[in-house]
Each structure stands twice: as C-alpha cells, then as structure tokens.
CSV table of C-alpha atoms in Angstrom, one decimal:
chain,number,residue,atom,x,y,z
A,761,MET,CA,0.0,-0.3,-0.4
A,762,ALA,CA,3.0,2.5,1.0
A,763,ASN,CA,4.2,2.2,-2.9
A,764,LEU,CA,0.8,2.9,-4.2
A,765,LYS,CA,0.5,5.8,-2.0
A,766,SER,CA,3.9,6.5,-3.7
A,767,LEU,CA,2.6,6.1,-6.8
A,768,ALA,CA,-0.6,8.2,-6.4
A,769,LYS,CA,1.6,11.4,-4.8
A,770,ASP,CA,3.7,11.4,-8.0
A,771,THR,CA,0.6,10.6,-10.6
A,772,ALA,CA,-1.2,13.6,-9.1
A,773,ILE,CA,1.9,16.1,-8.8
A,774,TYR,CA,2.3,15.0,-12.8
A,775,GLY,CA,-1.5,14.8,-13.3
A,776,LEU,CA,-2.0,18.5,-11.7
A,777,SER,CA,0.5,19.8,-13.7
A,778,SER,CA,-0.3,18.0,-17.0
A,779,ILE,CA,-4.4,18.9,-16.8
A,780,VAL,CA,-3.4,22.2,-16.2
A,781,ALA,CA,-1.0,22.6,-19.0
A,782,ARG,CA,-3.6,20.4,-21.3
A,783,PHE,CA,-6.4,22.7,-20.0
A,784,ILE,CA,-4.3,25.5,-21.1
A,785,ASN,CA,-3.5,24.4,-24.3
A,786,TYR,CA,-7.0,23.4,-24.9
A,787,LEU,CA,-7.4,27.8,-25.2
A,788,LEU,CA,-5.7,27.0,-28.5
A,789,VAL,CA,-8.8,25.5,-30.4
A,790,PRO,CA,-11.2,27.9,-29.6
A,791,ILE,CA,-8.7,30.4,-30.6
A,792,GLN,CA,-7.6,28.8,-33.9
A,793,THR,CA,-10.9,27.3,-34.4
A,794,ALA,CA,-12.5,30.5,-34.1
A,795,ARG,CA,-9.9,32.4,-36.6
A,796,PHE,CA,-9.9,29.3,-39.2
A,797,ALA,CA,-13.9,28.8,-39.9
A,798,ALA,CA,-13.6,24.7,-40.6
A,799,SER,CA,-14.9,25.3,-44.3
A,800,GLY,CA,-11.2,27.0,-44.8
A,801,GLY,CA,-9.6,24.3,-44.0
A,802,GLU,CA,-6.8,25.3,-42.3
A,803,TYR,CA,-7.3,23.6,-39.3
A,804,GLY,CA,-7.2,20.7,-41.0
A,805,ILE,CA,-3.6,21.3,-42.1
A,806,ILE,CA,-2.8,22.2,-38.6
A,807,THR,CA,-3.9,18.0,-37.8
A,808,ASN,CA,-2.2,17.2,-40.3
A,809,VAL,CA,1.0,18.4,-39.9
A,810,TYR,CA,1.1,17.7,-36.4
A,811,ALA,CA,-0.2,14.2,-37.2
A,812,TYR,CA,3.3,14.0,-38.9
A,813,VAL,CA,5.0,15.3,-35.3
A,814,SER,CA,4.1,12.8,-33.3
A,815,LEU,CA,5.1,10.2,-35.2
A,816,LEU,CA,8.7,12.2,-35.4
A,817,ILE,CA,8.9,12.8,-32.1
A,818,ILE,CA,8.6,9.1,-31.8
A,819,LEU,CA,11.0,8.1,-34.5
A,820,LEU,CA,13.9,10.8,-33.4
A,821,THR,CA,13.7,9.7,-29.8
A,822,TYR,CA,13.9,6.0,-31.0
A,823,GLY,CA,12.8,4.5,-27.8
A,824,MET,CA,15.5,6.5,-25.5
A,825,GLU,CA,13.3,7.5,-23.1
A,826,THR,CA,12.3,4.4,-21.7
A,827,THR,CA,15.5,3.0,-22.4
A,828,PHE,CA,17.2,6.3,-20.3
A,829,PHE,CA,15.5,4.7,-17.0
A,830,ARG,CA,16.1,1.0,-17.5
A,831,PHE,CA,19.4,1.8,-17.6
A,832,MET,CA,19.6,4.5,-14.9
A,833,THR,CA,18.2,2.0,-12.5
A,834,LYS,CA,20.5,-0.7,-13.4
A,835,GLU,CA,23.0,-2.0,-11.0
A,836,GLY,CA,26.5,-1.3,-12.0
A,837,GLU,CA,25.4,1.5,-14.4
A,838,ASN,CA,27.3,4.6,-14.3
A,839,GLN,CA,24.1,6.9,-13.6
A,840,GLN,CA,26.5,10.1,-14.9
A,841,ARG,CA,27.8,8.3,-18.3
A,842,ILE,CA,24.5,7.4,-19.1
A,843,TYR,CA,22.7,10.5,-19.0
A,844,SER,CA,25.3,11.7,-20.8
A,845,THR,CA,25.8,9.5,-23.2
A,846,SER,CA,21.8,8.9,-23.3
A,847,LEU,CA,22.1,13.7,-24.0
A,848,ARG,CA,24.9,12.8,-27.1
A,849,MET,CA,23.0,10.3,-28.9
A,850,VAL,CA,19.4,11.8,-28.8
A,851,SER,CA,21.6,15.3,-29.9
A,852,PHE,CA,23.6,14.0,-32.5
A,853,THR,CA,20.4,12.2,-34.4
A,854,SER,CA,18.1,15.1,-34.2
A,855,LEU,CA,20.9,17.2,-35.9
A,856,ILE,CA,21.9,15.2,-38.6
A,857,SER,CA,17.9,14.9,-39.3
A,858,ILE,CA,17.8,18.4,-39.7
A,859,ILE,CA,20.6,18.4,-41.9
A,860,VAL,CA,19.1,15.7,-44.3
A,861,VAL,CA,15.7,17.1,-44.0
A,862,MET,CA,16.5,20.7,-45.1
A,863,LEU,CA,18.4,19.2,-48.1
A,864,LEU,CA,15.5,17.2,-49.2
A,865,LEU,CA,12.9,19.5,-48.4
A,866,ASN,CA,11.1,20.4,-52.0
A,867,PRO,CA,10.3,16.2,-52.3
A,868,ILE,CA,9.9,15.8,-49.0
A,869,ALA,CA,6.8,19.1,-49.0
A,870,SER,CA,6.1,17.8,-52.1
A,871,ALA,CA,5.2,14.0,-50.9
A,872,MET,CA,3.4,15.4,-47.8
A,873,GLY,CA,0.9,17.2,-50.3
A,874,TYR,CA,2.6,21.0,-49.0
A,875,ALA,CA,4.7,21.5,-52.4
A,876,ASP,CA,3.4,24.8,-52.7
A,877,HIS,CA,4.5,25.1,-48.8
A,878,PRO,CA,7.8,23.8,-47.9
A,879,GLU,CA,8.5,26.2,-45.1
A,880,TYR,CA,5.3,23.9,-43.4
A,881,ILE,CA,7.6,21.2,-42.8
A,882,ALA,CA,11.0,23.1,-42.5
A,883,VAL,CA,9.9,25.0,-39.0
A,884,MET,CA,8.2,21.9,-38.1
A,885,TYR,CA,10.7,19.5,-38.5
A,886,THR,CA,13.4,21.7,-36.5
A,887,THR,CA,10.8,22.0,-33.8
A,888,VAL,CA,10.0,18.2,-33.2
A,889,ALA,CA,14.1,17.9,-33.3
A,890,ILE,CA,14.9,20.1,-30.8
A,891,ASP,CA,11.7,18.6,-28.7
A,892,ALA,CA,13.1,15.2,-29.1
A,893,PHE,CA,16.7,16.1,-28.1
A,894,THR,CA,14.5,17.6,-25.0
A,895,THR,CA,13.1,14.7,-24.0
A,896,ILE,CA,16.1,13.3,-22.6
A,897,PRO,CA,16.5,16.1,-19.6
A,898,PHE,CA,12.7,15.9,-18.9
A,899,ALA,CA,13.2,12.0,-18.1
A,900,TYR,CA,16.2,13.3,-16.2
A,901,LEU,CA,13.9,15.3,-14.1
A,902,ARG,CA,11.6,12.5,-13.8
A,903,ILE,CA,13.7,9.9,-12.8
A,904,GLN,CA,15.1,13.0,-9.7
A,905,HIS,CA,11.9,13.0,-8.7
A,906,ARG,CA,11.9,16.7,-9.6
A,907,PRO,CA,8.0,17.2,-11.1
A,908,ILE,CA,7.7,21.2,-9.9
A,909,LYS,CA,10.5,22.1,-12.6
A,910,PHE,CA,8.9,19.7,-14.7
A,911,ALA,CA,5.1,21.3,-14.7
A,912,ALA,CA,6.5,24.1,-14.8
A,913,LEU,CA,8.6,24.4,-17.7
A,914,LYS,CA,5.5,22.1,-19.4
A,915,ILE,CA,3.0,24.7,-18.6
A,916,ALA,CA,5.5,28.0,-19.3
A,917,ASN,CA,5.8,26.7,-22.7
A,918,ILE,CA,1.8,26.4,-23.0
A,919,LEU,CA,1.4,29.3,-21.6
A,920,LEU,CA,3.5,31.2,-24.1
A,921,ASN,CA,2.0,29.3,-27.0
A,922,ILE,CA,-1.5,30.2,-25.7
A,923,LEU,CA,-0.3,34.2,-25.5
A,924,LEU,CA,1.1,34.1,-28.8
A,925,ASN,CA,-1.9,33.0,-30.7
A,926,LEU,CA,-3.8,35.1,-29.2
A,927,LEU,CA,-1.8,38.0,-29.8
A,928,TYR,CA,-1.3,37.3,-33.3
A,929,LEU,CA,-4.3,35.5,-34.4
A,930,ILE,CA,-7.3,37.9,-33.0
A,931,VAL,CA,-5.5,40.6,-31.1
A,932,LEU,CA,-3.4,42.3,-33.7
A,933,PRO,CA,-6.0,41.5,-36.1
A,934,LYS,CA,-8.6,43.2,-34.1
A,935,LEU,CA,-6.8,46.1,-33.8
A,936,LYS,CA,-5.1,46.7,-37.4
A,937,ILE,CA,-1.6,46.4,-36.2
A,938,ASP,CA,1.0,44.7,-38.0
A,939,PRO,CA,4.4,45.5,-36.6
A,940,LEU,CA,6.5,42.4,-38.6
A,941,GLY,CA,5.0,42.8,-41.2
A,942,ILE,CA,2.8,39.6,-41.8
A,943,TYR,CA,-0.5,39.9,-42.7
A,944,ASP,CA,-2.3,40.4,-45.8
A,945,ASP,CA,-4.6,43.8,-46.5
A,946,ASN,CA,-7.6,41.7,-45.5
A,947,PHE,CA,-5.5,41.2,-42.1
A,948,THR,CA,-5.6,37.6,-42.6
A,949,LEU,CA,-2.6,35.0,-41.5
A,950,ASP,CA,-1.0,32.0,-43.0
A,951,VAL,CA,-1.5,28.6,-40.8
A,952,ALA,CA,2.3,28.5,-41.0
A,953,PHE,CA,2.3,31.0,-38.4
A,954,VAL,CA,1.2,28.4,-35.8
A,955,PHE,CA,4.4,26.6,-36.7
A,956,TYR,CA,6.5,29.3,-35.7
A,957,ILE,CA,5.0,30.0,-32.9
A,958,ASN,CA,5.6,26.5,-31.3
A,959,PHE,CA,9.0,26.8,-33.0
A,960,VAL,CA,9.6,30.2,-31.2
A,961,CYS,CA,8.0,28.4,-27.8
A,962,THR,CA,10.1,25.0,-28.1
A,963,ILE,CA,13.9,27.7,-28.2
A,964,PHE,CA,12.1,28.7,-24.9
A,965,THR,CA,12.0,25.4,-23.1
A,966,LEU,CA,15.4,24.3,-24.6
A,967,LEU,CA,17.0,27.6,-22.7
A,968,MET,CA,15.5,26.9,-19.8
A,969,LEU,CA,17.1,23.5,-19.3
A,970,TYR,CA,20.2,24.6,-19.5
A,971,LYS,CA,21.3,23.6,-16.1
A,972,GLU,CA,20.2,19.8,-17.1
A,973,LEU,CA,21.8,20.3,-20.7
A,974,ARG,CA,25.2,20.7,-18.5
A,975,GLY,CA,25.0,16.6,-17.9
A,976,ILE,CA,25.9,16.4,-21.7
A,977,SER,CA,29.9,16.8,-20.4
A,978,PHE,CA,29.9,13.4,-18.2
A,979,GLY,CA,31.0,12.0,-21.4
A,980,PHE,CA,30.2,9.3,-23.8
A,981,ASP,CA,30.3,5.6,-23.0
A,982,LYS,CA,30.4,3.6,-26.1
A,983,SER,CA,29.7,0.0,-24.9
A,984,ALA,CA,26.4,1.6,-23.0
A,985,CYS,CA,25.8,2.9,-26.6
A,986,LYS,CA,25.1,-0.1,-28.1
A,987,ARG,CA,24.0,-1.7,-25.2
A,988,MET,CA,21.1,1.1,-25.4
A,989,LEU,CA,20.5,0.6,-28.7
A,990,SER,CA,19.8,-3.5,-28.3
A,991,TYR,CA,17.2,-2.5,-26.1
A,992,ALA,CA,15.5,0.6,-27.6
A,993,TRP,CA,15.2,-0.8,-31.4
A,994,PRO,CA,11.9,-2.9,-30.5
A,995,LEU,CA,10.6,0.3,-28.6
A,996,LEU,CA,10.9,2.4,-31.6
A,997,ILE,CA,9.0,-0.1,-33.3
A,998,MET,CA,6.6,-0.6,-31.0
A,999,GLY,CA,6.4,3.6,-30.4
A,1000,LEU,CA,5.7,3.9,-34.3
A,1001,ALA,CA,3.1,1.5,-34.4
A,1002,GLY,CA,1.6,2.8,-31.4
A,1003,GLN,CA,1.3,6.3,-32.4
A,1004,LEU,CA,0.4,5.3,-36.1
A,1005,ASN,CA,-2.7,4.7,-34.1
A,1006,GLN,CA,-3.1,7.8,-33.3
A,1007,ALA,CA,-2.0,9.6,-36.1
A,1008,ALA,CA,-2.2,7.2,-39.1
A,1009,SER,CA,-5.7,8.6,-39.7
A,1010,GLN,CA,-4.8,12.1,-39.9
A,1011,ILE,CA,-2.3,11.3,-42.1
A,1012,ILE,CA,-3.9,9.2,-44.8
A,1013,PHE,CA,-7.7,10.9,-44.4
A,1014,PRO,CA,-6.9,13.4,-47.3
A,1015,ARG,CA,-5.6,10.6,-49.7
A,1016,PHE,CA,-8.9,8.8,-49.4
A,1017,PHE,CA,-11.5,10.8,-48.7
A,1018,ASP,CA,-14.0,10.8,-51.5
A,1019,GLY,CA,-14.1,14.9,-52.3
A,1020,THR,CA,-11.7,18.1,-53.1
A,1021,ILE,CA,-8.4,18.4,-51.0
A,1022,ASN,CA,-10.1,21.8,-49.9
A,1023,GLU,CA,-13.3,19.1,-48.5
A,1024,ALA,CA,-10.6,16.5,-47.3
A,1025,ARG,CA,-9.0,19.4,-45.1
A,1026,SER,CA,-11.9,20.4,-44.0
A,1027,GLN,CA,-13.4,17.8,-42.7
A,1028,LEU,CA,-10.4,16.2,-41.3
A,1029,GLY,CA,-10.2,19.9,-39.6
A,1030,ILE,CA,-13.6,19.0,-37.6
A,1031,TYR,CA,-12.3,15.6,-36.6
A,1032,GLY,CA,-9.2,16.9,-35.1
A,1033,ALA,CA,-11.0,19.8,-33.5
A,1034,CYS,CA,-13.8,17.4,-31.8
A,1035,ILE,CA,-11.3,14.7,-30.2
A,1036,LYS,CA,-9.4,17.1,-28.4
A,1037,ILE,CA,-12.9,17.3,-26.5
A,1038,ALA,CA,-11.8,13.5,-25.4
A,1039,MET,CA,-7.7,14.5,-25.0
A,1040,ILE,CA,-8.8,14.6,-21.3
A,1041,MET,CA,-8.3,10.9,-21.2
A,1042,VAL,CA,-4.8,10.9,-23.4
A,1043,MET,CA,-4.1,13.4,-19.8
A,1044,LEU,CA,-5.1,11.0,-17.5
A,1045,THR,CA,-3.1,8.1,-19.1
A,1046,GLN,CA,0.2,10.6,-19.7
A,1047,ALA,CA,-0.1,11.8,-16.0
A,1048,PHE,CA,0.0,8.1,-14.6
A,1049,ARG,CA,3.0,7.1,-17.1
A,1050,PHE,CA,5.0,10.1,-15.7
A,1051,ALA,CA,4.9,8.2,-12.7
A,1052,TYR,CA,4.6,4.6,-13.3
A,1053,GLU,CA,7.0,3.8,-15.6
A,1054,PRO,CA,10.2,5.5,-12.5
A,1055,PHE,CA,8.0,4.0,-10.2
A,1056,VAL,CA,8.3,0.4,-11.9
A,1057,PHE,CA,11.4,0.4,-12.9
A,1058,SER,CA,13.0,1.7,-8.9
A,1059,ASN,CA,10.7,-0.6,-7.4
A,1060,LYS,CA,12.2,-4.0,-6.3
A,1061,ASP,CA,9.6,-5.3,-3.7
A,1062,ALA,CA,8.6,-8.8,-4.0
A,1063,ASP,CA,4.7,-8.0,-4.0
A,1064,ASN,CA,5.1,-6.0,-7.4
A,1065,ARG,CA,2.7,-8.0,-9.3
A,1066,GLU,CA,0.1,-7.5,-6.6
A,1067,THR,CA,0.9,-4.0,-6.6
A,1068,TYR,CA,0.6,-3.5,-10.8
A,1069,ALA,CA,-2.6,-5.5,-10.6
A,1070,LYS,CA,-4.1,-2.8,-7.9
A,1071,ALA,CA,-2.9,-0.3,-9.9
A,1072,MET,CA,-4.6,-1.4,-13.3
A,1073,LYS,CA,-7.7,-0.9,-11.3
A,1074,TYR,CA,-7.6,1.8,-9.8
A,1075,TYR,CA,-6.4,3.1,-13.6
A,1076,ILE,CA,-9.8,2.0,-15.1
A,1077,ILE,CA,-11.7,3.3,-12.2
A,1078,PHE,CA,-10.7,6.8,-12.8
A,1079,THR,CA,-10.2,6.7,-16.6
A,1080,LEU,CA,-14.1,5.4,-16.4
A,1081,LEU,CA,-15.1,8.4,-13.9
A,1082,ALA,CA,-13.3,11.1,-16.9
A,1083,PHE,CA,-15.1,9.3,-19.4
A,1084,LEU,CA,-18.7,9.6,-17.7
A,1085,ALA,CA,-18.0,13.2,-17.0
A,1086,VAL,CA,-16.9,14.4,-20.3
A,1087,MET,CA,-19.8,12.7,-21.6
A,1088,GLY,CA,-22.1,14.1,-19.2
A,1089,TYR,CA,-21.0,17.6,-19.1
A,1090,ILE,CA,-20.5,17.4,-23.3
A,1091,ASP,CA,-22.8,20.4,-23.8
A,1092,ILE,CA,-20.5,22.6,-21.7
A,1093,LEU,CA,-17.3,21.2,-23.0
A,1094,ARG,CA,-18.7,21.7,-26.4
A,1095,PHE,CA,-18.0,25.2,-26.3
A,1096,ILE,CA,-13.8,24.3,-26.4
A,1097,VAL,CA,-14.0,24.4,-30.3
A,1098,GLY,CA,-16.2,26.5,-32.3
A,1099,LYS,CA,-19.6,26.1,-33.4
A,1100,SER,CA,-18.7,24.9,-37.2
A,1101,TYR,CA,-17.2,22.0,-35.6
A,1102,TRP,CA,-20.1,20.8,-33.4
A,1103,GLU,CA,-21.5,18.4,-36.1
A,1104,GLY,CA,-17.9,16.2,-34.9
A,1105,LEU,CA,-19.0,15.6,-31.4
A,1106,ARG,CA,-20.2,12.1,-32.2
A,1107,VAL,CA,-16.7,10.7,-32.4
A,1108,VAL,CA,-15.9,12.0,-28.7
A,1109,PRO,CA,-17.3,8.5,-26.9
A,1110,ILE,CA,-15.4,6.1,-29.7
A,1111,VAL,CA,-12.2,8.4,-29.0
A,1112,MET,CA,-12.3,8.5,-25.4
A,1113,ALA,CA,-12.7,4.4,-25.0
A,1114,ALA,CA,-10.3,4.0,-27.4
A,1115,GLU,CA,-7.6,5.8,-25.3
A,1116,ILE,CA,-8.8,4.2,-22.2
A,1117,MET,CA,-7.8,0.7,-23.8
A,1118,PHE,CA,-4.6,2.0,-24.9
A,1119,GLY,CA,-4.1,3.2,-21.4
A,1120,VAL,CA,-4.7,-0.8,-20.3
A,1121,PHE,CA,-2.5,-1.4,-23.1
A,1122,PHE,CA,0.1,0.7,-21.7
A,1123,ASN,CA,-0.1,-1.0,-17.9
A,1124,LEU,CA,0.2,-4.0,-19.8
A,1125,SER,CA,3.6,-3.5,-21.5
A,1126,PHE,CA,5.4,-3.8,-18.4
A,1127,TRP,CA,5.7,-7.5,-18.4
A,1128,TYR,CA,8.1,-7.3,-21.8
A,1129,LYS,CA,9.9,-4.3,-20.8
A,1130,LEU,CA,10.7,-6.1,-17.4
A,1131,THR,CA,11.8,-9.6,-18.6
A,1132,ASP,CA,13.9,-7.8,-21.5
A,1133,ARG,CA,11.3,-9.0,-24.2
A,1134,THR,CA,10.2,-5.3,-26.1
A,1135,ILE,CA,10.6,-7.0,-29.6
A,1136,TRP,CA,6.5,-8.0,-28.4
A,1137,GLY,CA,5.5,-4.8,-27.7
A,1138,ALA,CA,6.3,-4.0,-31.4
A,1139,TYR,CA,4.3,-6.9,-32.5
A,1140,PHE,CA,1.1,-6.2,-30.5
A,1141,SER,CA,1.5,-2.4,-31.6
A,1142,GLY,CA,2.4,-3.1,-35.5
A,1143,ILE,CA,-1.0,-5.5,-35.8
A,1144,GLY,CA,-2.8,-2.7,-34.2
A,1145,ALA,CA,-1.3,-0.5,-36.4
A,1146,VAL,CA,-2.4,-2.8,-39.7
A,1147,VAL,CA,-5.6,-2.8,-38.4
A,1148,LEU,CA,-6.2,0.7,-38.2
A,1149,ILE,CA,-4.9,1.1,-41.8
A,1150,ILE,CA,-7.5,-1.4,-43.5
A,1151,ILE,CA,-10.4,-0.1,-41.8
A,1152,ASP,CA,-9.5,3.6,-42.6
A,1153,ILE,CA,-8.7,2.7,-46.5
A,1154,LEU,CA,-12.1,0.4,-46.3
A,1155,LEU,CA,-14.1,2.9,-44.3
A,1156,ILE,CA,-13.0,6.6,-45.1
A,1157,PRO,CA,-14.5,6.9,-48.6
A,1158,ARG,CA,-18.0,6.0,-47.0
A,1159,TYR,CA,-18.4,7.1,-43.6
A,1160,SER,CA,-15.6,10.0,-43.6
A,1161,TYR,CA,-14.2,10.4,-40.0
A,1162,MET,CA,-16.0,8.4,-38.2
A,1163,ALA,CA,-14.1,5.9,-40.0
A,1164,CYS,CA,-10.9,7.7,-38.2
A,1165,ALA,CA,-12.4,6.8,-34.8
A,1166,TRP,CA,-13.8,3.2,-34.8
A,1167,ALA,CA,-10.6,2.1,-36.2
A,1168,GLY,CA,-8.2,3.5,-33.8
A,1169,PHE,CA,-11.0,2.1,-31.4
A,1170,ALA,CA,-10.4,-1.5,-33.0
A,1171,ALA,CA,-6.6,-1.2,-33.3
A,1172,TYR,CA,-6.6,-0.9,-29.3
A,1173,GLY,CA,-8.7,-3.4,-28.7
A,1174,VAL,CA,-6.7,-5.9,-30.4
A,1175,SER,CA,-3.6,-4.7,-29.1
A,1176,MET,CA,-4.8,-5.0,-25.4
A,1177,LEU,CA,-5.9,-8.1,-25.7
A,1178,LEU,CA,-2.8,-9.3,-27.5
A,1179,SER,CA,-0.8,-8.2,-24.7
A,1180,TYR,CA,-2.9,-9.4,-22.1
A,1181,PHE,CA,-3.0,-13.0,-23.1
A,1182,ILE,CA,0.3,-13.2,-24.3
A,1183,GLY,CA,1.7,-12.0,-21.2
A,1184,GLN,CA,0.3,-13.9,-18.9
A,1185,ARG,CA,2.0,-16.8,-20.3
A,1186,TYR,CA,5.2,-15.2,-19.6
A,1187,TYR,CA,4.7,-12.7,-16.7
A,1188,PRO,CA,1.6,-13.4,-15.3
A,1189,ILE,CA,-0.2,-11.2,-13.2
A,1190,ARG,CA,-3.8,-11.8,-11.3
A,1191,TYR,CA,-5.9,-8.7,-12.5
A,1192,PRO,CA,-8.6,-8.1,-10.9
A,1193,LEU,CA,-10.7,-8.8,-13.8
A,1194,LYS,CA,-14.5,-9.1,-12.0
A,1195,ASP,CA,-13.9,-6.1,-10.4
A,1196,ILE,CA,-12.7,-4.5,-13.6
A,1197,ALA,CA,-15.9,-5.8,-15.3
A,1198,ILE,CA,-18.5,-4.8,-12.9
A,1199,TYR,CA,-17.3,-1.2,-12.9
A,1200,VAL,CA,-17.1,-1.2,-16.9
A,1201,ALA,CA,-20.4,-2.4,-17.2
A,1202,ILE,CA,-22.2,0.0,-14.8
A,1203,ALA,CA,-20.2,2.8,-16.7
A,1204,VAL,CA,-21.8,1.8,-20.0
A,1205,VAL,CA,-25.1,1.4,-18.1
A,1206,LEU,CA,-25.0,5.4,-17.0
A,1207,PHE,CA,-23.3,6.4,-20.3
A,1208,VAL,CA,-26.7,4.9,-22.1
A,1209,LEU,CA,-28.6,7.1,-19.4
A,1210,MET,CA,-26.4,10.0,-20.1
A,1211,THR,CA,-27.1,10.1,-23.9
A,1212,LEU,CA,-30.7,9.5,-23.2
A,1213,SER,CA,-31.1,12.6,-20.8
A,1214,HIS,CA,-29.0,14.7,-23.8
A,1215,ASN,CA,-31.1,13.4,-26.7
A,1216,HIS,CA,-34.4,13.5,-24.8
A,1217,LEU,CA,-34.1,16.6,-22.1
A,1218,SER,CA,-33.5,20.4,-21.7
A,1219,MET,CA,-29.8,21.4,-21.8
A,1220,TRP,CA,-30.3,22.5,-18.1
A,1221,ALA,CA,-32.4,19.0,-16.7
A,1222,SER,CA,-29.8,16.8,-18.7
A,1223,LEU,CA,-26.7,18.5,-17.3
A,1224,CYS,CA,-28.6,17.6,-13.7
A,1225,THR,CA,-29.5,14.3,-14.5
A,1226,ASN,CA,-26.0,13.4,-15.4
A,1227,THR,CA,-24.6,14.9,-12.9
A,1228,ILE,CA,-26.6,13.1,-10.2
A,1229,LEU,CA,-25.7,9.5,-12.6
A,1230,LEU,CA,-22.0,11.0,-12.1
A,1231,LEU,CA,-22.0,11.0,-8.5
A,1232,ALA,CA,-24.0,7.6,-8.4
A,1233,PHE,CA,-20.7,6.7,-10.1
A,1234,LEU,CA,-18.5,7.5,-7.7
A,1235,ALA,CA,-20.5,7.0,-4.5
A,1236,VAL,CA,-19.8,3.1,-6.4
A,1237,VAL,CA,-16.1,3.8,-6.0
A,1238,ILE,CA,-16.0,4.6,-2.4
A,1239,ARG,CA,-18.3,2.3,-1.1
A,1240,ARG,CA,-16.4,-1.0,-3.0
A,1241,ASP,CA,-12.8,0.4,-3.6
A,1242,LEU,CA,-11.9,3.7,-2.2
A,1243,PRO,CA,-13.0,4.9,1.0
A,1244,LEU,CA,-12.6,8.6,2.0
A,1245,SER,CA,-9.6,7.7,5.1
A,1246,SER,CA,-7.4,6.1,2.4
A,1247,LEU,CA,-6.9,9.3,0.6
A,1248,PRO,CA,-3.6,10.9,0.7
A,1249,ILE,CA,-3.2,14.1,3.0
A,1250,ILE,CA,-7.3,14.7,3.3
A,1251,GLY,CA,-7.5,11.0,4.8
A,1252,LYS,CA,-7.1,11.8,8.2
A,1253,LYS,CA,-9.9,13.8,8.1
A,1254,PHE,CA,-12.6,11.2,7.3
A,1255,LYS,CA,-10.3,8.3,9.7
A,1256,LYS,CA,-12.4,6.9,12.9
A,1257,ASN,CA,-11.2,7.6,16.5
C-alpha cells in the first residue's frame, strides 16, 4: 500500500500539472477554430501536420526515454555517463536529421501534399527535432523526482504558445496592427505562423533546461550506447506502430476521402478539433505514465505483481470516471471548439473509449519491458496499426472521419487483448478482472442513460441528471474500493477515532 500511495502522490503531481497544461493548451482550440473556420480547411492542415509531428517525435527519440529509465536504475551502471551518453546520442541524431531534411525539403514537402508551402515542413521538423532532444533532460527531471520544475517548464511553454497565438491570431488583427509585416490587406494570417509560434516556444524551453544540459559533459560510453540501442530498437518499432494508431488516420485521411482536397481538410479539421475534447483521457494516461514508468523500474519489492494489478484497477476506475464526466458535461465542453465544428462531437465517446484501452495496453506493457522482451510490444502495436490502416482505407471513402474513430477503437482493442493473453504466459499477473468488469458494466449503463438524457431533456435538465448519475458512479467507487479515509493528506479527516 505504501508503494501505491507513493505512486498516487507522483501521479497527482504530474497529473495536476498535466491537467493544468492541457487545459491551458485547450485554449488554442477555440482561438484557432475561431480564427480558421471549418470550411476553410486551415485547421485540417494543422491536424495533418501535427499528426506527422507525433510520429516524428517517436522516430527521433527512438525509444531512448524508456531506455534511459531502464539503464539509470540498473545495478552497475554509471548514472552520470548514462545521462550524458543519452544526451549525446539524441542530440547527434536530431542534428543529422535536420540537415538531411533541409537538403531534401522540396521533395519531402511535395510527397506530404505541401509542395507550395515547404516552409511548413522546415519549421515543423526543426521544432520536433529540438523537442526530441529535450525529452532526455525532461526524463532526467522525472528520475530525479523533480516534478515541480518539470511541470513549470511544460506549463510555461504552453502559456507562451497561448499568448502568442492570442496576440497574432486575435488581438493584432482586431486592432489592425502589423508590427512584423506578416498580414495581408485583410489582416488574415497564413497558417504557417502557428508553426513558427511553436518553434519559438520550443527554443524557450530548450534555454530553460540549460542546467540539465550541462550533464552532456560527463562523457560518452560506447559500450553503454550499444547496449542501450539493443534495448531501444524494439521500443522504437513499438512506439512508431503505437503512434500510428493515433496519427495514421489524420495522415492518410486526405488521400482516401471521397472529395476535393479542401473538403478533405475541412472534414479532417472537424475531426481534429472534436477529438481535442476527448484528450482528457490522454491527460490522465500521460500523468499516470510519467509517474508509473520510473516507479516500476525503480521498485524492486517482492509484491510488485500485486501492486501492478491494483494499479491497473484504479487506473480503469478513474479513467471511467473521467469518461462519464466528459460525456455528462459535453453540452458545456463543446464550447472548446467553434460552432462550425460541432457536427463532429459524435466521435468523442468512441475516441475516449479507445484511449482507455490504450492506457490499459500501456499498463500491460511492463511484462515485456521488465523481462527485456520489448520486441513483443512492437508486434502488438504493429498488428494494431495494420488493423487501423485497413479499416481507414476501406471505410474513410464511405463514412468520412467516423471511420477514423472506429479504426482507433479497434486497433487499441486488438493490441490490448494480445498483450494481456500473451503476457499471462510469460509474466502472469492476477488482475481483478471481476471488479474491472463490474465497473465497466456500470459505466456503460450510465453512459446510455446520459445519452438518453442529452437527447430527450433540456440542456439544464440533462446536466442535472448527468450530475446525479456521475455522483452515483463515484459513490459506488467509494463504497467498494476507495473509502475516503484512505486518501492521502485529507484522508485523516475521515478516519474513525
């Protein structure tokens, strides 16, 4: 229980910072969707380009984040040398890749569908390469249990991004002020400026990590480099395949949509904007991952498997609670995106359910990470990616972005089930499947009731009804698994004398 409380504490810190950062980042959505109408397709360009970014960050870090945790906690390893070696490896590959992309910029931009705007690709790639490099010092902050600086830098980056977007997309055009000469006669702005702003914010973050970057002076260990690459390459394949489950739909959608390129970008923009509402599940999963990964690799107690089983149950409980909260208050949360995007809100429950399964898949992944069988992760994610791409290719022409939502759901479901059943052979863990099934069943029933209230009641009546249903789920959780007296800090106020 002490281990779980430690995990809960770290998850709370990372979770709070992640939620705050994501909430602030959400402000980009109303700003950008207000500035760029759905019919224009500009937000579709942003969605498409950042889908490539999500894959590139995996490629450019090539599994080194998890590898870094593994080797920093291994007996006999020199932590300073491991840190320095990791920094040098990622900085070298990032720099070389920038040079290659700049040399081949025009053909790459043409292949991506942006032959007329190679600047999109240039600034986007440079930004993501720098981001890849900063993952190592951020991982160092996590392994050193310094969540405050970690959170502060992440939030500062997003605040700067928000302020610059607000200034250049809303305020300056409203005031008809053009200090940099970037607007046309109608004070409209090319979507490329969104990418330039992100680049500025990335440089700011890099400069703020100057103290951690001094660790690069600890030297380079060739032997450690070889061992780390041997451990990391299956994680790279797994990461790419796993990220394909999130990004492939946005990348291939314009190629298979049955319509003009502008219509495709418009529909993709609607999908990309609405799934932002579902990203609260990504927040929770990310917060859990930030705490859980160093926790697992650092914890060597004999009762680990029991701890992993309990962690899985509590993860599912709280993600189901988040799912019901989002669906219960969708009438309020929809204002995150512009009204011209609201037709896509029907993807939100599908995408959120898919993200829950991805979180379960992440929880299950430690059996092959701890047993150094990381190739299995590549198999599972690869199979999931194949499922997603096949569904997208077959169904996008007929069902548009709804095909993307269901493709992700199917892909994560397949990867999750494969990891569970094969993992039970190599690293059996007695997960509380009965308890988990009960919570899932309750959540499904409550979701159906929330949907009925949304469809048949007025907005305020629906919100009141859904609040009662949400409290009912919370009451079940408290009654069965989370008595208030067990909570950290405030729990002592509920303990019996």
